[in-house]
Amino acid sequence: MSAIDGLLYGLSVVLTYQNLLAAFLGALAGTAIGVLPGLGPVAGIAMLLPVTYSLSPSAGLIMMAGMYYGAQYGGSTTAILINMPGESASVMTCIDGYKLTKKGRAGGVLSVVAIGSFLGGTASVIGVMLFSPAMADFGIMFGPAEFFALTAGGLLILSRMSGGSLAAGVLPMALGLVLSTIGEEQVTAQNRFTLGFNDLRQGVELVALVVGLYGLAEIMSVVETIQHQVKPIRVGLREMLPTRDEMRRAWAPYGRGTIIGFIFGLLPGPSATMSSFASYRLEKAVSKYRDEIGQGSIEGVAGPETANNAAATSSMGPLLSLGIPFGSVTALMLAAMMVHGVQPGPLLLTNHPEVFWGVIVSMFIGNLMLLILNIPLIGLWVSLLRIPHHIFLPLILILVVIGSYSVRNSMLDLHMLLLLGCIGYVLRMFEFQLAPMVVGLVLGPLIEKHLREALFMSLGDISVFYSSPIAVGIWIAVLFIMTFGLQRALLEKLSGIRFKRTALGNVE
Amino acid sequence: MRHVARRIVQGLAAALVLTAAPSAQAQDYPSRDITFIVPFNPGGSSDPLSRAFAAQLEKALSRNVNVENKPGGSATIGTNLVVRANPDGYTIGLGDSAALMYQPLVNKDLAYKTTDDYEIITKLADVPGMLVVRPDAPWNTFEEFLADVKKSPGKIRVGVSGVRSISDMVVQQFNRAADVKITTVPFTGGGGEALLAVMGGRIEGAVGYGGNTIAQIEAGKLKVLGVFAKGKYEPVPNAMSIPDAGYNATIPSGYSVIAPKGLPNDVREKLVAASQEAVRSPEFKEFTKKNGFVLDLKSPHEVSAELGELRNEFVGLIEWLDKKSAAK
């Protein structure tokens, strides 16, 4: 079946009221999951898993996919409005998004994000449709050595991502790496730093860290300063829409974010979160307005939010065409297929075309629904800022506690949440960056795992790290990005001209 | 006087209610929802297995059976919770053979050591490991593969899901039985990263389990050389049984249902009967067949004996491995 036939066939599958309803409810639930701080897509989908079992296989999977990309739409909302990421893929959005809200641009930014999410998601579906059989093999091209380059290189690049002094970024990142070593390491299942508490073997949960650092710490600092609420100026239609300038500046990040997100989605790992880190860092390196990023610029929001949507969407590709899940959400979807009696795998397209094309085409429609759903909702979200603090903060506190507990039903995570909230508060007081700590916790275990796997695989021969062309390519790119500033300075000195723009900056 | 009499009557009534309460509770069991703890993440193959079982147990007991995921610590965190729960029949869980038998050998901080520390309700299923290679690999039979392993000891690499995981142990069992050296490479993604590495030609083979691996074999993306189980394994009927060829390598990934120690007798009987009914139901049979699980209905005593044997096997293998690494 060609892509066009598939599209038409998929449309015939999706355009039944049951499947349309599944897409809509999934997208709606996903938006809610994304908006609520602490409650991320994995926990949300796991909670709604039993519901999807009562639907047909296609409707169940359409609903789950809807929740995943819907959560990427919603995740940015609280990040932008109250500096609390709705889920971990929106950590980067806090930095610039919240500063823009303080400038009174909340409505405009939310619109820019909704449009970017839509564009990223839709472009990514087209990519999945066109390349789905071929791209199953893309993941195969990546082994431990390539992933080691990607994650270790990523850590190097991201150590200086949001400005501030070197220590302000590196210390929290080191702290994140330290936290990531707690618990049972994956390769040989040894306990590290568990102090004899069996529960500590599960390690520090990412959601507890994100919610503690941002959610709890933010609540504490608001209470402490008794700061005046960010008074949302009466939101008229004009404040709701992005200005012409904002839209103009968003296009290039949209494009770059889509490409980054699409590629990360095809690779194993927490791809939505990693793609948002990568996109932010790329904007910081190549954007025309890179100097403004970190101070409240539209690029720092548009790029990552487009990327995480593109990644959430394209991660369906390997699941559907290869039957191997690359992340927690797709693993859940795989489990749902098994319960439904649909065997996931390369034969899915042949044996269950209704599932394959149904899910893909539903993502077009779901993304459209989300756009239509989200633009009018922006007014509502912004008006949340008008709720008095003494009502709003306790509500948020309840939500973050429920959300953190729901990830793996663990009391330990709540204790961690409290502890990390205090750590986050202290770090903020001394003006440390918080995002690098999240990066450390995400990448630390991955770097270790890939390093060890690669060495196991090569029987201890370290040439495995530089004998693969892809790994070498990644390291060169890392080097290039890390020395970007130096290269620019050198060029200016040599030619005697002040380069205002770099070649890469004009990618649009 | 009347006052006292009333007191006595009241007291007697209260005593009656109190003594009647436990037996009434057991007779009425289950009078509320039951929690079924799964010591793994949703996703993977043990969660769907648990949910398929819970759905049938619900029917057999006419009560909701709520599945709760308590992942982490090589499945010991969830298992600990079940072992420590109130023994009233309202908290039961999935028992993973590695978490039950292997973990207590290496971890002193667990609430259980042997099968005496919890109750086994029923066996659910086994999943045998399959040795898979690339479809264009030079070996078409297990014998050819073995010949190459003998020719270049330690050079043939097989992906497993972690050092001393079930898949690693079954390969070591084979190494010991055949007196050869296959090197195991841990891939811990849980999402079939070992299979990806085989497809990408990074390692020679992998031990794969269940529907995920079967789907790749059916699609011609992987080739199966042998199965680590006696007899024919239905999903890949043409694959050779490695133990039948004379190499004792049989550790399966096994699942049972466990409950905390000290269940009231009638509660246990009811739970065992209902669980066996659930395992025998056509829906559960259909699920296991489709996903490569081998149904294995055993009584609690048989499961206990089986786990005991498994423990001895683990102990022996670990000693053998330690001796080998000491000899190096």
mmCIF file of C-alpha atoms in Angstrom, chain B residues 2 17 52 69 73 99 115 138 180 293 305 322-323:
data_model
loop_
_atom_site.group_PDB
_atom_site.id
_atom_site.type_symbol
_atom_site.label_atom_id
_atom_site.label_comp_id
_atom_site.label_asym_id
_atom_site.label_seq_id
_atom_site.Cartn_x
_atom_site.Cartn_y
_atom_site.Cartn_z
ATOM 1 C CA ARG B 2 -31.708 -5.365 85.939
ATOM 2 C CA VAL B 17 -20.250 -10.277 67.424
ATOM 3 C CA ALA B 52 -5.322 -10.761 31.569
ATOM 4 C CA ASN B 69 2.216 -1.417 39.310
ATOM 5 C CA GLY B 73 14.628 -3.108 42.345
ATOM 6 C CA ALA B 99 12.666 -11.931 42.141
ATOM 7 C CA THR B 115 8.903 -20.055 49.741
ATOM 8 C CA PRO B 138 26.130 -18.229 8.732
ATOM 9 C CA VAL B 180 31.791 -23.862 26.050
ATOM 10 C CA PHE B 293 3.446 -17.918 27.274
ATOM 11 C CA ALA B 305 8.998 -27.503 44.861
ATOM 12 C CA ASP B 322 32.500 -17.544 40.799
ATOM 13 C CA LYS B 323 34.937 -20.428 40.493
#
